[in-house]
CSV table of C-alpha atoms in Angstrom, one decimal:
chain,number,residue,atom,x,y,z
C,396,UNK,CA,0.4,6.2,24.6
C,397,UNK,CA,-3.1,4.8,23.5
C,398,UNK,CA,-2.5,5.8,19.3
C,399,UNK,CA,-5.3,7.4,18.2
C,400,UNK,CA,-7.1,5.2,15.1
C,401,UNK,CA,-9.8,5.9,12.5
C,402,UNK,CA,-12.4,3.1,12.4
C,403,UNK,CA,-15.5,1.9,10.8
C,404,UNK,CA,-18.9,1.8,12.8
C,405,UNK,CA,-21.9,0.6,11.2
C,406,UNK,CA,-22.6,-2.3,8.9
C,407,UNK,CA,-21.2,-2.5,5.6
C,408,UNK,CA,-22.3,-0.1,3.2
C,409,UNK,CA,-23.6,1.9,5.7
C,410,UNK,CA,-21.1,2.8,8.3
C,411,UNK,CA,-19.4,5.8,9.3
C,412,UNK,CA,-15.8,6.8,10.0
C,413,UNK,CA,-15.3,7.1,13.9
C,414,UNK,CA,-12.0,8.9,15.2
C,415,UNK,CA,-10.7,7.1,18.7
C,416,UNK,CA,-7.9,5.1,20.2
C,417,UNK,CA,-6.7,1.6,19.9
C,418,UNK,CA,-7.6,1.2,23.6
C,419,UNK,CA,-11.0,2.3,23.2
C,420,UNK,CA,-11.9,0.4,19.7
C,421,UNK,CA,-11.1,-2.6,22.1
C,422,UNK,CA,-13.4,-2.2,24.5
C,423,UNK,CA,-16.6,-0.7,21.9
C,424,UNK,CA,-15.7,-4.3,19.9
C,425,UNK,CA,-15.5,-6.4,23.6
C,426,UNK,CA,-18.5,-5.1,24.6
C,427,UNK,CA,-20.9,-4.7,22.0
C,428,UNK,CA,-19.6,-8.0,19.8
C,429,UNK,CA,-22.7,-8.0,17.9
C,430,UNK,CA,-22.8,-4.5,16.7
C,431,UNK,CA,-20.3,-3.8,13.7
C,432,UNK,CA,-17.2,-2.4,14.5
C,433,UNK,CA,-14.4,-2.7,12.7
C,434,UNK,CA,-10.9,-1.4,13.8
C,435,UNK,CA,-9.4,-1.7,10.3
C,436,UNK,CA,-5.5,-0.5,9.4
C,437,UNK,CA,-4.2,-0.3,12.4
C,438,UNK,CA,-0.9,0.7,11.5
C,439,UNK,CA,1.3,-0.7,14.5
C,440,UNK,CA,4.7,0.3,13.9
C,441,UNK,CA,4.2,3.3,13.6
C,442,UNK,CA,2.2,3.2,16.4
C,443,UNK,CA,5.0,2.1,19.0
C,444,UNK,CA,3.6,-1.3,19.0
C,445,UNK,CA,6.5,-3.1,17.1
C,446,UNK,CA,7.0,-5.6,20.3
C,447,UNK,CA,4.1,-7.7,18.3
C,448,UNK,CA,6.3,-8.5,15.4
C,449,UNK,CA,8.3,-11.4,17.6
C,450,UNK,CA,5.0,-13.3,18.2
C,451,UNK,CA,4.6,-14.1,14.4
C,452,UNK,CA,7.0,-14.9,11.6
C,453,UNK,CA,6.7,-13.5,8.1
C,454,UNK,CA,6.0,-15.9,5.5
C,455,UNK,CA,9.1,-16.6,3.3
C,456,UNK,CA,8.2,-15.8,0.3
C,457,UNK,CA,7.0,-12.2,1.3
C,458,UNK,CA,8.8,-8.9,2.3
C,459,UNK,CA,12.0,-9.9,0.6
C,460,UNK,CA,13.3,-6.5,-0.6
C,461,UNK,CA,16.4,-4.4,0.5
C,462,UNK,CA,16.4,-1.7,3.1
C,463,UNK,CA,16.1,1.1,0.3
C,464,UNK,CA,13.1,0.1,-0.8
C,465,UNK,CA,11.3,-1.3,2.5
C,466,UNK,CA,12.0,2.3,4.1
C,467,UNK,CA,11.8,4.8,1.1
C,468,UNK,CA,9.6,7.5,2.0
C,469,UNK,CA,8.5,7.9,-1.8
C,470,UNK,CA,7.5,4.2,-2.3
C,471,UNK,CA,5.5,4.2,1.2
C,472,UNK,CA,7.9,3.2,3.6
C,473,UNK,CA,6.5,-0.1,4.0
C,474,UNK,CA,8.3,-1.7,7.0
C,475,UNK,CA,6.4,0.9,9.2
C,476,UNK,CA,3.3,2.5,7.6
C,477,UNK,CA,2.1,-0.9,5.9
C,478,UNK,CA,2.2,-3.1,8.6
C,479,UNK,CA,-1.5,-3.2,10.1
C,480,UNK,CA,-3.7,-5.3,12.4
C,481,UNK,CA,-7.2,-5.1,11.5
C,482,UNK,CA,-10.1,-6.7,14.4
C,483,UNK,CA,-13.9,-6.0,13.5
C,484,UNK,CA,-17.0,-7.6,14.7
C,485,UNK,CA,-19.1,-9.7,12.2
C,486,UNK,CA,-20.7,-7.8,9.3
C,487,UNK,CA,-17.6,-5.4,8.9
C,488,UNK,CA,-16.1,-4.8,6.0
C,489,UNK,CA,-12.9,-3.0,3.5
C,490,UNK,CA,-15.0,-2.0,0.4
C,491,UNK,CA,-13.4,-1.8,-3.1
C,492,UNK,CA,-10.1,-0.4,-3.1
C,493,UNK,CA,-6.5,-1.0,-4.3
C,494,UNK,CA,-3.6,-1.1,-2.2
C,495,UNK,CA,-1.5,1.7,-1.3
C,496,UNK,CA,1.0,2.9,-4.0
C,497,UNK,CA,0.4,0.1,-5.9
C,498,UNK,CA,1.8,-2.2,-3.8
C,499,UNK,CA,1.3,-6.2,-2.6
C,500,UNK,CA,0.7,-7.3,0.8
C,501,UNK,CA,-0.3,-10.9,2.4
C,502,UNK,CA,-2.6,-11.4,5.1
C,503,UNK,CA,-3.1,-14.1,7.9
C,504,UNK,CA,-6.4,-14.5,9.4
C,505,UNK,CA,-5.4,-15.2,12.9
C,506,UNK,CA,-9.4,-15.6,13.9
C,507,UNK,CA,-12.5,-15.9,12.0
C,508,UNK,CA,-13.6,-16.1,8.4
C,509,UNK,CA,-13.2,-13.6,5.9
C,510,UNK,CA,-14.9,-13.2,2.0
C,511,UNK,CA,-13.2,-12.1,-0.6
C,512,UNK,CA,-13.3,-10.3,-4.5
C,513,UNK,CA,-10.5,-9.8,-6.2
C,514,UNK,CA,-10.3,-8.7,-9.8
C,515,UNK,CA,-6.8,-10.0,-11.8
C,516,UNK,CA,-4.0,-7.0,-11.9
C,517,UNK,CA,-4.5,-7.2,-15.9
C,518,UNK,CA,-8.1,-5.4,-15.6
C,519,UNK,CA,-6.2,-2.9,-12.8
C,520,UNK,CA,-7.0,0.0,-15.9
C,521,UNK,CA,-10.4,-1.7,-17.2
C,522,UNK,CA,-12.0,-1.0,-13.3
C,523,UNK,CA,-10.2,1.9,-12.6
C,524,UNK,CA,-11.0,4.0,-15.3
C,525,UNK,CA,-12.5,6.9,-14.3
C,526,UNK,CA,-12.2,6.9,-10.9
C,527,UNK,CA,-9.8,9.3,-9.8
C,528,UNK,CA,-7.1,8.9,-7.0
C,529,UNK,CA,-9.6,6.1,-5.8
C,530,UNK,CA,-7.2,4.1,-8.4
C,531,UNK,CA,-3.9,4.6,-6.6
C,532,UNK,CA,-5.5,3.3,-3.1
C,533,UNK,CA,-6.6,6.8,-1.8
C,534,UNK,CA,-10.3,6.1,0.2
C,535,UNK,CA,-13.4,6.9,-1.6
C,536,UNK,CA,-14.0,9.4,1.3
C,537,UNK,CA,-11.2,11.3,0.2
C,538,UNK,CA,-11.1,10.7,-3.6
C,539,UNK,CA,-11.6,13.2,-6.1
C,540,UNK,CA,-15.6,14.9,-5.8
C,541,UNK,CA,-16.2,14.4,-9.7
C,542,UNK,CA,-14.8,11.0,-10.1
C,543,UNK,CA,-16.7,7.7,-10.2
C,544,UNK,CA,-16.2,5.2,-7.6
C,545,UNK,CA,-14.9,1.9,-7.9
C,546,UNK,CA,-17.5,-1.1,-8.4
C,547,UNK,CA,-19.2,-2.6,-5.1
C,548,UNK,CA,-17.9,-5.8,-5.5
C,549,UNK,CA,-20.4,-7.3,-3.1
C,550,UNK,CA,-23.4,-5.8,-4.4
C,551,UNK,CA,-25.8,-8.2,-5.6
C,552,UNK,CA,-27.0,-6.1,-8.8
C,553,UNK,CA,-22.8,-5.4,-9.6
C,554,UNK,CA,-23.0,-6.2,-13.2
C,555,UNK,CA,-26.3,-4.2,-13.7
C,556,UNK,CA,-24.7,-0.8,-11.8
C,557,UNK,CA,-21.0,-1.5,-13.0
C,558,UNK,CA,-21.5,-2.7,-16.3
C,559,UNK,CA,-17.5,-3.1,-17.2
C,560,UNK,CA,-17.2,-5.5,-14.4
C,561,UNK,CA,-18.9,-8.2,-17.0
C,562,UNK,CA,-15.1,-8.1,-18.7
C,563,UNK,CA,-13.5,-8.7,-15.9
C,564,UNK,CA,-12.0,-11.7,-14.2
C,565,UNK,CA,-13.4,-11.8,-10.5
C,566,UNK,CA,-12.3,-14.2,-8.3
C,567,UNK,CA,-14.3,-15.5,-4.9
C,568,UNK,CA,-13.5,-16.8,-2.4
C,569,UNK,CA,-13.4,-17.6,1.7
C,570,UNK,CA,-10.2,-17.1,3.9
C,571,UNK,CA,-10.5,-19.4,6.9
C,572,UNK,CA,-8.6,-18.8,10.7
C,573,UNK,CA,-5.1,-19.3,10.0
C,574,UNK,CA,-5.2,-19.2,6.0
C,575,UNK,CA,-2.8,-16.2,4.6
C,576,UNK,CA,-4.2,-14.8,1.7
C,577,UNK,CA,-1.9,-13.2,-1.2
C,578,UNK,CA,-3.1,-9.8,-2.9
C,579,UNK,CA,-0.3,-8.7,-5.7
C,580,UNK,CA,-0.1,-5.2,-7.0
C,581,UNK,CA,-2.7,-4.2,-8.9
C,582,UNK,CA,-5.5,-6.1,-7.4
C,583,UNK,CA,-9.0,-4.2,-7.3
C,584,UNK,CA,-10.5,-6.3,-4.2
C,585,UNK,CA,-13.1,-6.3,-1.3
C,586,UNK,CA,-13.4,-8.4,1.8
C,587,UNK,CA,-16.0,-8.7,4.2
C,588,UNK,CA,-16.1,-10.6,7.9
C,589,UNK,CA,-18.3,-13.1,8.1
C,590,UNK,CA,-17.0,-13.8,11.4
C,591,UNK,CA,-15.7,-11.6,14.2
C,592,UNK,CA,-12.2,-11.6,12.5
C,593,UNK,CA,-8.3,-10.7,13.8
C,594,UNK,CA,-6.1,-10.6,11.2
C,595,UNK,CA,-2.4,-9.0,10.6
C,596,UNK,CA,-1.2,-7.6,6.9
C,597,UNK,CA,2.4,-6.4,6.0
C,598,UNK,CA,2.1,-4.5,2.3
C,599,UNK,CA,5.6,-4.8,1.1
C,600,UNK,CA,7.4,-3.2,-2.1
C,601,UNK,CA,10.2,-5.7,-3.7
C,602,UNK,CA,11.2,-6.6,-7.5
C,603,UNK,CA,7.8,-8.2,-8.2
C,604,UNK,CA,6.1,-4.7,-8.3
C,605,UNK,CA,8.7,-2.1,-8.5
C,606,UNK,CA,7.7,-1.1,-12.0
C,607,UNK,CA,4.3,-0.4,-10.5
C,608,UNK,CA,5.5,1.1,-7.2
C,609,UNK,CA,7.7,3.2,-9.2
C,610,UNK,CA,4.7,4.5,-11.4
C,611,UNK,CA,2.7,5.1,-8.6
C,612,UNK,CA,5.7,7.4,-7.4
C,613,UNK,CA,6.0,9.4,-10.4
C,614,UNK,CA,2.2,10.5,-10.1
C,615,UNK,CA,2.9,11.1,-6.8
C,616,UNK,CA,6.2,13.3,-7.4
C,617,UNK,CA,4.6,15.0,-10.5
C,618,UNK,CA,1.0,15.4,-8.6
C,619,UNK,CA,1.8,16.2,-4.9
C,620,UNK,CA,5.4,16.4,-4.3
C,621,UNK,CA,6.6,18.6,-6.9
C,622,UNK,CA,4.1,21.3,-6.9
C,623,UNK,CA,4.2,21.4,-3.2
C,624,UNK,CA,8.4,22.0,-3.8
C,625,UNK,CA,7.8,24.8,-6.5
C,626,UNK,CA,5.7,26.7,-4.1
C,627,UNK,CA,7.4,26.5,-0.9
C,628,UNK,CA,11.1,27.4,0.5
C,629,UNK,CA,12.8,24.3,1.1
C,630,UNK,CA,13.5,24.2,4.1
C,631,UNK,CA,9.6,25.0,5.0
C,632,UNK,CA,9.0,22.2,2.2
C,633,UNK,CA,11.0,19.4,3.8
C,634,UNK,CA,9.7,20.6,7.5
C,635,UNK,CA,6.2,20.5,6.3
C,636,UNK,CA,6.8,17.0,4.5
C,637,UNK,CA,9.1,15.7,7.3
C,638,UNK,CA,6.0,15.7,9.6
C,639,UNK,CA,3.3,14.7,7.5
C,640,UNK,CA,5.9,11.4,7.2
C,641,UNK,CA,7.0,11.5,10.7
C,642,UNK,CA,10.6,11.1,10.3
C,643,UNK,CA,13.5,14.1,10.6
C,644,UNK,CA,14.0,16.5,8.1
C,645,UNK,CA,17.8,15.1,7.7
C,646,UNK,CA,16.6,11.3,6.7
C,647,UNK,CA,13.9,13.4,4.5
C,648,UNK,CA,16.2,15.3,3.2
C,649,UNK,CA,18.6,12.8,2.0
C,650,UNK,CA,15.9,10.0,0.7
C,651,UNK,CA,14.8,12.8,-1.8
C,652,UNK,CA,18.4,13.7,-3.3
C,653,UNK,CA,19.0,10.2,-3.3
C,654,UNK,CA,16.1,9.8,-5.3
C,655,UNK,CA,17.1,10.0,-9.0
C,656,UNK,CA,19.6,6.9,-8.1
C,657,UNK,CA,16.7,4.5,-6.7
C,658,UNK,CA,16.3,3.0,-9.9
C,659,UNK,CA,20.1,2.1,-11.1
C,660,UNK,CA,21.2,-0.8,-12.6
C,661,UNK,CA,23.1,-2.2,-8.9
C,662,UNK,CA,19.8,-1.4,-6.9
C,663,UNK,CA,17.7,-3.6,-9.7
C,664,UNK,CA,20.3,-6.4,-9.3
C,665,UNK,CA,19.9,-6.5,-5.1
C,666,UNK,CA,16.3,-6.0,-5.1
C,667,UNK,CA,15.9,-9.1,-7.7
C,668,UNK,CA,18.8,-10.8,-5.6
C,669,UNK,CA,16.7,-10.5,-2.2
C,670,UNK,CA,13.0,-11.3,-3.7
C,671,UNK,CA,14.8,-14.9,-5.5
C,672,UNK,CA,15.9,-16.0,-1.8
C,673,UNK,CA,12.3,-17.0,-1.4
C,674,UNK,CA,13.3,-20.2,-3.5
C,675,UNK,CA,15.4,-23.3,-2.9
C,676,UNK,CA,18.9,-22.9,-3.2
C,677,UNK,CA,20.4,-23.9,-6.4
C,678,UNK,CA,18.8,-24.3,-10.2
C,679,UNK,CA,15.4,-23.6,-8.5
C,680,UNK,CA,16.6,-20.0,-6.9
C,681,UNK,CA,18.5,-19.1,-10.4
C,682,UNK,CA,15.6,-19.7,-12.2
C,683,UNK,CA,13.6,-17.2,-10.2
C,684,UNK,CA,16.3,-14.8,-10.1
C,685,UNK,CA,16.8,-15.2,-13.9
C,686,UNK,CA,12.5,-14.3,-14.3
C,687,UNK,CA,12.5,-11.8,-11.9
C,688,UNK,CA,15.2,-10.0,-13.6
C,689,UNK,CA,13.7,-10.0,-16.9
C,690,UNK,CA,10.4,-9.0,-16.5
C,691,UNK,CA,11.1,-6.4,-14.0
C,692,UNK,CA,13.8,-4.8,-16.4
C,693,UNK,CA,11.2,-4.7,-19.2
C,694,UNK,CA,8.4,-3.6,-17.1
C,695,UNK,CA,11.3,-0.4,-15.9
C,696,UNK,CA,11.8,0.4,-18.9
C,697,UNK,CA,8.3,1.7,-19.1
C,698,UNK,CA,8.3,4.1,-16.1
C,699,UNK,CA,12.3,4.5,-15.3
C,700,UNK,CA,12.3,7.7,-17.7
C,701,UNK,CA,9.7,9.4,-16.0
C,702,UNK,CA,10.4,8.1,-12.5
C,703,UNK,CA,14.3,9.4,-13.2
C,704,UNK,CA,12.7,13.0,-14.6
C,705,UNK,CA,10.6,13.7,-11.5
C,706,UNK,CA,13.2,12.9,-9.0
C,707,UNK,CA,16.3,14.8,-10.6
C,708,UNK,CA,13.8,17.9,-10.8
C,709,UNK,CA,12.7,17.5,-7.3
C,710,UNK,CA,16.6,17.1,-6.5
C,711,UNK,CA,17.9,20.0,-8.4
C,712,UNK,CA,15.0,22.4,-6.9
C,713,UNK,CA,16.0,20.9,-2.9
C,714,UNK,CA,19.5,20.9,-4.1
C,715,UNK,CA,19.4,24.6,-5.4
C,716,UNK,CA,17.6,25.9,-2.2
C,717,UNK,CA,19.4,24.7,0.8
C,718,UNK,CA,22.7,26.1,-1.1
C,719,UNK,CA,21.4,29.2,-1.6
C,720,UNK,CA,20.0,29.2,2.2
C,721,UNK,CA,23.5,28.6,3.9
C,722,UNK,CA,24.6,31.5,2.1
């Protein structure tokens, strides 16, 4: 099946959304190289293309996280909807943005040269202010009508237009072919090609953002989930859910009344365990683990209440509902 892609067409700052496949984003790019075109988030995983995962190997240090938080459907279900190829012509670009519930991701830059602007996580609320659901990695496109946007971080009169962005720390610089380039939670950033450019990014969700993962989540649970609940029969809830996610109802069903858990004590101990095996074994590895584990437990203890609120209510309402619909 050729999966069916939204793509960019135009140069940047100008261009429009185009709805095709992956086949025929291809062949526009082969055959007009000079006019931007940029096939950008090609998620393919999810797109029955997972065969391209054994010609490359994930860096080590990256995507170390247990299977409860790489495949929660809450937190983004990262090792299938965050695993994207992204090939555009020269010119093409990702404007501002912030990635996907607040989560980190590296990229390789298999071909060409690639620009980038990235602000530091700390001035995540300094840029954000303001700008809606445009903060927690939603499109501009499809962020709230009466928010502002983010700053253009490429636009040569930025500090004149964004005035804020004279506070922040902006960092600039050029991805060559074969460079991987880190972008941690949090990061307002923008990249543009410079050269036609292929390039593969995996976001990922392990102990070094959890905290903000989980935050993300609550606003998600409190804001979409949980209103959509109170209003509809469960069944019709977790049907209507189930294929906006495309997985079944029963793996659904059981990630949501599993939910309240995610956060326990033995989950925060694996998830530190995994994302320390980056690092040597021995003093090296314990000392990472030993980090990890302190800064994400006082980052938790920020966001766990809420996070723990949210999911027992959404619980209780599924919980309540199906009983009552075997009846």
């Amino acid at each position: 099946k050729d999966w069916e892609v939204s793509c960019s067409a135009g140069p940047a700052g100008a261009e429009a959304e185009v709805e095709t496949t992956v086949g025929e984003a291809l062949r526009t790019i082969g055959a007009n190289p000079s006019e931007p075109f940029y096939l950008n988030a090609w998620a393919y995983v999810r797109g029955g293309s997972e065969g391209l995962a054994e010609d490359f190997s994930v860096p080590k240090f990256f995507e170390r996280a247990p299977d409860f938080l790489s495949s929660n459907v809450v937190l983004g279900n990262s090792s299938i909807d965050m695993r994207w190829l992204y090939i555009g012509s020269k010119g093409t670009a990702s404007p501002t943005h912030v990635d996907t519930n607040l989560s980190s991701a590296w990229l390789w830059c298999a071909s060409g040269r690639k620009e980038w602007i990235c602000a530091s996580g700390e001035d995540y609320d300094l840029l954000t202010a303001g700008t809606g659901s445009a903060a927690h990695g939603y499109r501009s496109e499809d962020s709230d009508t009466d928010s502002d946007p983010l700053p253009d971080f490429f636009d040569p009169q930025l500090f004149a237009k964004w005035p804020k962005t004279r506070q922040a720390r902006l960092y600039r610089g050029v991805q060559e072919k074969g460079d991987v380039c880190f972008n941690p939670s949090r990061c307002v950033h923008a990249v543009r090609n410079l050269e036609a450019c292929v390039s593969l990014t995996h976001n990922f969700v392990d102990a070094t953002n959890l905290a903000d993962v989980a935050s993300d989540a609550t606003r998600s649970l409190r804001e979409e989930i949980l209103p959509m609940c109170r209003e509809m029969r469960p069944k019709s809830f977790l049907k209507h859910l189930s294929r906006s996610l495309g997985i079944s109802r029963a793996e659904l069903s059981q990630a949501l009344l599993d939910l309240p858990s995610l956060l326990s004590d033995e989950n925060v101990e694996e998830a530190v365990s995994c994302a320390a095996g980056g690092a040597e074994p021995g003093a090296e590895r314990e000392a990472c683990r030993a980090k990890l584990h302190a800064e994400l437990r006082r980052r938790l203890a920020k966001v766990k209440p809420a996070f723990e609120e949210a999911a027992a209510e959404l619980k209780e309402r599924l919980a309540a509902g199906l009983s009552s619909s075997k009846k």
